[in-house]
Short mmCIF file of C-alpha atoms in Angstrom, two decimals:
data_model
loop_
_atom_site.label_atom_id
_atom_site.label_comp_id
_atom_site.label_asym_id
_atom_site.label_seq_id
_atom_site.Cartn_x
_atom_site.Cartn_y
_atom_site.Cartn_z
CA UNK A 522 0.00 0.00 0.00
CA UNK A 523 1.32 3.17 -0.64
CA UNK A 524 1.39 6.62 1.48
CA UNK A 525 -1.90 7.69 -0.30
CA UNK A 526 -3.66 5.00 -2.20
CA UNK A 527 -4.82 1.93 -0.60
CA UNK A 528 -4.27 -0.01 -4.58
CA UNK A 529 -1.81 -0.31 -6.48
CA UNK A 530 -2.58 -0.80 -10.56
CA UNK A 531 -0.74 -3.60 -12.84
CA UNK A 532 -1.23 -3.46 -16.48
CA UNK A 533 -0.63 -6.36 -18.65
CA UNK A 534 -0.20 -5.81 -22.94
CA UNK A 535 -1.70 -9.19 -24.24
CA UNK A 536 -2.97 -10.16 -27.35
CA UNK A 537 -2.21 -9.13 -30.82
CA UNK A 538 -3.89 -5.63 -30.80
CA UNK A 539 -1.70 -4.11 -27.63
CA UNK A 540 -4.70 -4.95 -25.15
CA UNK A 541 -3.94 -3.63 -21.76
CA UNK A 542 -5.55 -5.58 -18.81
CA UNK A 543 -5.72 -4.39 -16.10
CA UNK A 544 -5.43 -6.36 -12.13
CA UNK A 545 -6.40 -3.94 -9.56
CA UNK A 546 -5.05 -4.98 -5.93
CA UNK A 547 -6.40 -3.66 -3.00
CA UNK A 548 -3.43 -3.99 -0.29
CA UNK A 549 -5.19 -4.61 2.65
CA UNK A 550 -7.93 -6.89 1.97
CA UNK A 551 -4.98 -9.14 -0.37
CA UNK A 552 -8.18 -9.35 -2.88
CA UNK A 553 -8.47 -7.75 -6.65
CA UNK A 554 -10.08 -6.78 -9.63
CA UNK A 555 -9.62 -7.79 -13.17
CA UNK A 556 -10.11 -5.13 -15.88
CA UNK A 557 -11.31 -6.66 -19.62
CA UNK A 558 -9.85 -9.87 -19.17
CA UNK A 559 -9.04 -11.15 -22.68
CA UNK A 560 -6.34 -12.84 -24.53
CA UNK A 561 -4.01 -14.91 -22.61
CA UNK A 562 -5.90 -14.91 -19.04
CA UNK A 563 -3.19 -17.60 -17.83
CA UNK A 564 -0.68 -14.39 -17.39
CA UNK A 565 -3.32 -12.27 -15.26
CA UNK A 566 -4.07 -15.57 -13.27
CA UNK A 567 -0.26 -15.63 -12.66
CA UNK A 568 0.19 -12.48 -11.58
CA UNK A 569 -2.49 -12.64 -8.97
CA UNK A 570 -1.25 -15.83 -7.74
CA UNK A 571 2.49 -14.46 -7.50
CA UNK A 572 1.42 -11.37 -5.44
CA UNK A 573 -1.09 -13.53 -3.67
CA UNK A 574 -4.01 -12.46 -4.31
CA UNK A 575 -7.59 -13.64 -4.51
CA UNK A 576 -9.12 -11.81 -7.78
CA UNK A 577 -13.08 -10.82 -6.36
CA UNK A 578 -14.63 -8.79 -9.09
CA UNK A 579 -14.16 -8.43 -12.91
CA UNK A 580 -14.60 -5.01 -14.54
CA UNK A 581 -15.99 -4.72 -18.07
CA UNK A 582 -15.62 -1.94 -19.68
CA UNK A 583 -17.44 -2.65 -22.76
CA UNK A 584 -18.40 -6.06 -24.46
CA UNK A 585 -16.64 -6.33 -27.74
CA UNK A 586 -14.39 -9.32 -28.06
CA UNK A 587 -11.24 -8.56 -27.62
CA UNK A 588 -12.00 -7.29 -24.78
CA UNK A 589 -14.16 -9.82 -23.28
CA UNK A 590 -12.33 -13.63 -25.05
CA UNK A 591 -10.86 -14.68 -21.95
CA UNK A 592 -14.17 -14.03 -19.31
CA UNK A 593 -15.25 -17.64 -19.11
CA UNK A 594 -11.80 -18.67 -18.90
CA UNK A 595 -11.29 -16.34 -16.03
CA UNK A 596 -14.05 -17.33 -14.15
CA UNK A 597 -13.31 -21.15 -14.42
CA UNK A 598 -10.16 -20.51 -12.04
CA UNK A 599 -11.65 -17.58 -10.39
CA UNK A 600 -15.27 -19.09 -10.12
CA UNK A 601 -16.83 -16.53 -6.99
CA UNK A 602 -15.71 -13.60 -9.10
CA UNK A 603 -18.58 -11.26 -9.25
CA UNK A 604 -18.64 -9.93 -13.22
CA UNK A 605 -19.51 -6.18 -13.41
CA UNK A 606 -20.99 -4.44 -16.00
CA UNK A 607 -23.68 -1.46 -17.32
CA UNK A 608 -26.83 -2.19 -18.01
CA UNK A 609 -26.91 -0.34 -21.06
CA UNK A 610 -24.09 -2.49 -22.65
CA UNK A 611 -25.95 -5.62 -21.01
CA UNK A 612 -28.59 -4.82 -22.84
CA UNK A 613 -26.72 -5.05 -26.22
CA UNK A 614 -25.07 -8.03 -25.63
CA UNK A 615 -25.92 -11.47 -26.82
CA UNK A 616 -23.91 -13.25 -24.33
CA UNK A 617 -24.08 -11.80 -20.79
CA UNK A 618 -23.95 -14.07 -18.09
CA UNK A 619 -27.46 -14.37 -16.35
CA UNK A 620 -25.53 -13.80 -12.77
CA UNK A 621 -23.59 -10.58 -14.26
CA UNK A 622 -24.13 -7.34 -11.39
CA UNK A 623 -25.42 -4.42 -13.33
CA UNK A 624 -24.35 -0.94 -12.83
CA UNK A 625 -25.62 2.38 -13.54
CA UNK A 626 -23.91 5.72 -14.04
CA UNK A 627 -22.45 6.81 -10.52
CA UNK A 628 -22.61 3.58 -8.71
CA UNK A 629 -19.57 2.36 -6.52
CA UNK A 630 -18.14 -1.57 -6.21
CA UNK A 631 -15.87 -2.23 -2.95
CA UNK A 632 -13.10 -3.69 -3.67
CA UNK A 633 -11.13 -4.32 0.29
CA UNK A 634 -10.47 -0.63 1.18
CA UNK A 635 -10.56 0.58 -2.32
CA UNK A 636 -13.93 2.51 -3.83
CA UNK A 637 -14.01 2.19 -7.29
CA UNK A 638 -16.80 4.64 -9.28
CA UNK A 639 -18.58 3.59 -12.69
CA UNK A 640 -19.04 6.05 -14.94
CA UNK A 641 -21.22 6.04 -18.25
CA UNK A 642 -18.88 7.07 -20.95
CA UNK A 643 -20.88 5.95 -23.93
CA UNK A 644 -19.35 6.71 -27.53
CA UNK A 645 -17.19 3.97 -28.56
CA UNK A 646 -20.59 1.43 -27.64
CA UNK A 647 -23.89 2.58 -25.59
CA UNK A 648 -22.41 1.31 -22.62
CA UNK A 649 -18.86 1.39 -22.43
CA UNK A 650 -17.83 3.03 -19.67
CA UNK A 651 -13.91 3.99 -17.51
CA UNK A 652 -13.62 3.24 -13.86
CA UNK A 653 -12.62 6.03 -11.31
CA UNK A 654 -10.82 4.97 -8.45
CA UNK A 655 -8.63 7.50 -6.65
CA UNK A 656 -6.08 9.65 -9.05
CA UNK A 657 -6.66 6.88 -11.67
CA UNK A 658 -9.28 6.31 -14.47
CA UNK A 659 -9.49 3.01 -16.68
CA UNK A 660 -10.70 3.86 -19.58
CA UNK A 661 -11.57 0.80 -21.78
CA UNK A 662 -11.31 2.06 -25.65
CA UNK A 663 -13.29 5.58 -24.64
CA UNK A 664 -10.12 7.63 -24.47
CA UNK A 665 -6.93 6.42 -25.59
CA UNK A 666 -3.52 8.33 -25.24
CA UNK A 667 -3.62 11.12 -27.65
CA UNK A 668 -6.56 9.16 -29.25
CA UNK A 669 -10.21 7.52 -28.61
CA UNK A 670 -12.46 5.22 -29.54
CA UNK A 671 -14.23 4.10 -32.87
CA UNK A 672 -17.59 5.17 -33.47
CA UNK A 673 -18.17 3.49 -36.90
CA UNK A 674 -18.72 0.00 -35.04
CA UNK A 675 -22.64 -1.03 -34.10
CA UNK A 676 -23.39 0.85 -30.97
CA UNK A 677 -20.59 3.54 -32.02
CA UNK A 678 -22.20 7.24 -31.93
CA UNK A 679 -19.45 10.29 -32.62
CA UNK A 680 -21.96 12.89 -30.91
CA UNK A 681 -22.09 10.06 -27.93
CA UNK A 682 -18.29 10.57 -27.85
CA UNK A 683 -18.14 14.48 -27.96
CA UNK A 684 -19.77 14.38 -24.89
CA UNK A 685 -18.47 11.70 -23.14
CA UNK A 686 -15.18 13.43 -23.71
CA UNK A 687 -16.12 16.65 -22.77
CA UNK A 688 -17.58 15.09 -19.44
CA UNK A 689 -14.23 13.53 -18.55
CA UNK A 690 -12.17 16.72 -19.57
CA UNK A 691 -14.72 19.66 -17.43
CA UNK A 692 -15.41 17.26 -14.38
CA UNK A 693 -12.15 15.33 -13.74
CA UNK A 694 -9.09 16.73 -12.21
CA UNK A 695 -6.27 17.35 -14.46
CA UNK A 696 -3.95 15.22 -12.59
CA UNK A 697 -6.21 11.99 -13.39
CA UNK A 698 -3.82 9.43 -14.80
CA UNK A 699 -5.77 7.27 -17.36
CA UNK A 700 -4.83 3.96 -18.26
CA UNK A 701 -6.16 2.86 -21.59
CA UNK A 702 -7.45 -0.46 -23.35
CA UNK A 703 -5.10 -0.46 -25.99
CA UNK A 704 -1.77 0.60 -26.18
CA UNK A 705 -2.16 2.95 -29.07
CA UNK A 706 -0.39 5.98 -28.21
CA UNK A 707 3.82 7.32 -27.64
CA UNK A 708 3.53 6.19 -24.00
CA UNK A 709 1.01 3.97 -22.22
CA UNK A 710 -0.25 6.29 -20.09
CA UNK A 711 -1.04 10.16 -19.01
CA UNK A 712 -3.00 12.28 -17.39
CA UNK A 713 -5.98 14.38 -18.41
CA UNK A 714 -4.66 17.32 -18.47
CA UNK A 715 -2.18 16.09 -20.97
CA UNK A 716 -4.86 14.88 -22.87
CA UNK A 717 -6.59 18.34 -22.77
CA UNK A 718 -3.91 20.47 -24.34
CA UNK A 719 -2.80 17.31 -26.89
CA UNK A 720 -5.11 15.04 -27.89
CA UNK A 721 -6.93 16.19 -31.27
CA UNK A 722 -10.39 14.25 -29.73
CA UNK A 723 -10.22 16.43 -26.47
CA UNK A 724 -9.92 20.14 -28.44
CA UNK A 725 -13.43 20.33 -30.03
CA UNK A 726 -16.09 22.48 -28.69
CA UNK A 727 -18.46 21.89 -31.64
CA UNK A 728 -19.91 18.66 -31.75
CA UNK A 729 -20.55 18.69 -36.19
CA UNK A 730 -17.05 18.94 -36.19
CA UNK A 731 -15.75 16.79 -33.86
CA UNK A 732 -18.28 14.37 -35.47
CA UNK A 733 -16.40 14.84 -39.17
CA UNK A 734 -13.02 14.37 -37.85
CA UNK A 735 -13.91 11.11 -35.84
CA UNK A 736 -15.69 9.62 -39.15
CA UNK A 737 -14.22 11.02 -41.64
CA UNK A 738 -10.61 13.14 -41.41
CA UNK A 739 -8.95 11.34 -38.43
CA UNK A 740 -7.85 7.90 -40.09
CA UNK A 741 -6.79 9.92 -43.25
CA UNK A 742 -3.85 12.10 -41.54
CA UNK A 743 -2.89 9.98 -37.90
CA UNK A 744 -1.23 6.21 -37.73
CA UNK A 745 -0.34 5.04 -34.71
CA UNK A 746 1.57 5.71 -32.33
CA UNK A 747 -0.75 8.12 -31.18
CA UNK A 748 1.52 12.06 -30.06
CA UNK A 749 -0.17 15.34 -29.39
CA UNK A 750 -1.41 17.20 -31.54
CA UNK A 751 -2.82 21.04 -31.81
CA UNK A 752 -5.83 22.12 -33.60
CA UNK A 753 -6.08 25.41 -32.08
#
């Protein structure tokens, strides 16, 4: 445990498309979370079982496979692991488990000593959402480093995303560290007020335009990895 936070955050980069999972441990209860478990699951497992811990809860942040390929898997060796997840998102996928806990926007899961806060970030799909605990925000594939989701995908709405973004930008403190899905960008993680002054996604105020760069102009002039970039 550290002077200030009562968890300390491990990130894993499985997978073929630079997946970060997450394992959240909360020092004092020796239990943890699992963040989008996916890929190979055998390396999360390990990890908990090297720093002895028993994995409680599993976070989804949204439902698309490569996010989601290793839950069953996960839950064979971690079987009284309660899955979390929005309703919205729930409601939009054809595989939820019947005993999956639903959230909505605003609502807290205990994790030992650790609070950890859902929030409703829809955008990338209806109910994706990024996971607030402390200094720290998870953010699935809602906001990347110096990039964000698709919205072109079914679910996917670009005015969604505005928003979303907007939320996370006006309501957050700048000193948020986020800590991506993918590991798209020049450095796997940063903090929001890096994201404010350099990420393209984070610099609109109109939402017809953000829309036509999302759809439309973004793909055309950025490859990853992801740096800052001005449009002011």
């Amino acid at each position: 445990m550290t002077k200030d936070k009562p968890y300390q955050i491990h990130a894993l980069e499985l997978g073929p498309m630079g997946n970060r999972i997450y394992l959240i441990e909360d020092s004092a209860s020796g239990t943890a979370a699992v963040v989008d478990p996916a890929w190979e699951v055998e390396e999360v497992t390990d990890l908990a079982r090297a720093r002895r811990l028993r994995i409680t809860h599993i976070l989804l942040t949204h439902t698309h496979q490569d996010h989601v390929n290793g839950l069953d898997r996960l839950r064979a060796q971690a079987p009284d692991a309660r899955v979390h997840l929005l309703k919205a998102e729930a409601d939009i996928w054809g595989d939820c488990p019947v005993d999956v806990h639903l959230h909505q926007d605003g609502d807290l899961i205990q994790l030992g000593e650790t609070t950890i806060r859902v929030m409703h970030t829809p955008g990338h799909t209806p109910g994706s959402v990024c996971y607030h605990l402390g200094d720290d925000l998870i953010t699935g594939d809602t906001l990347f480093v110096f990039g964000c989701g698709r919205c072109d995908l079914k679910g996917g709405d670009p005015a969604a995303m505005f928003h979303t973004l907007a939320r996370l930008r006006q309501t957050l403190p700048g000193g948020t560290v986020i800590h991506p899905g993918h590991d798209y960008g020049v450095k796997p993680q940063s903090t929001l007020k890096e994201q404010a002054e350099g990420n393209p996604f984070m610099q609109f105020d109109d939402v017809a335009a953000f829309t036509r760069y999302r759809m439309h102009d973004h793909d055309q002039v950025r490859d990853t990895p992801y740096g800052p970039v001005s449009l002011r």
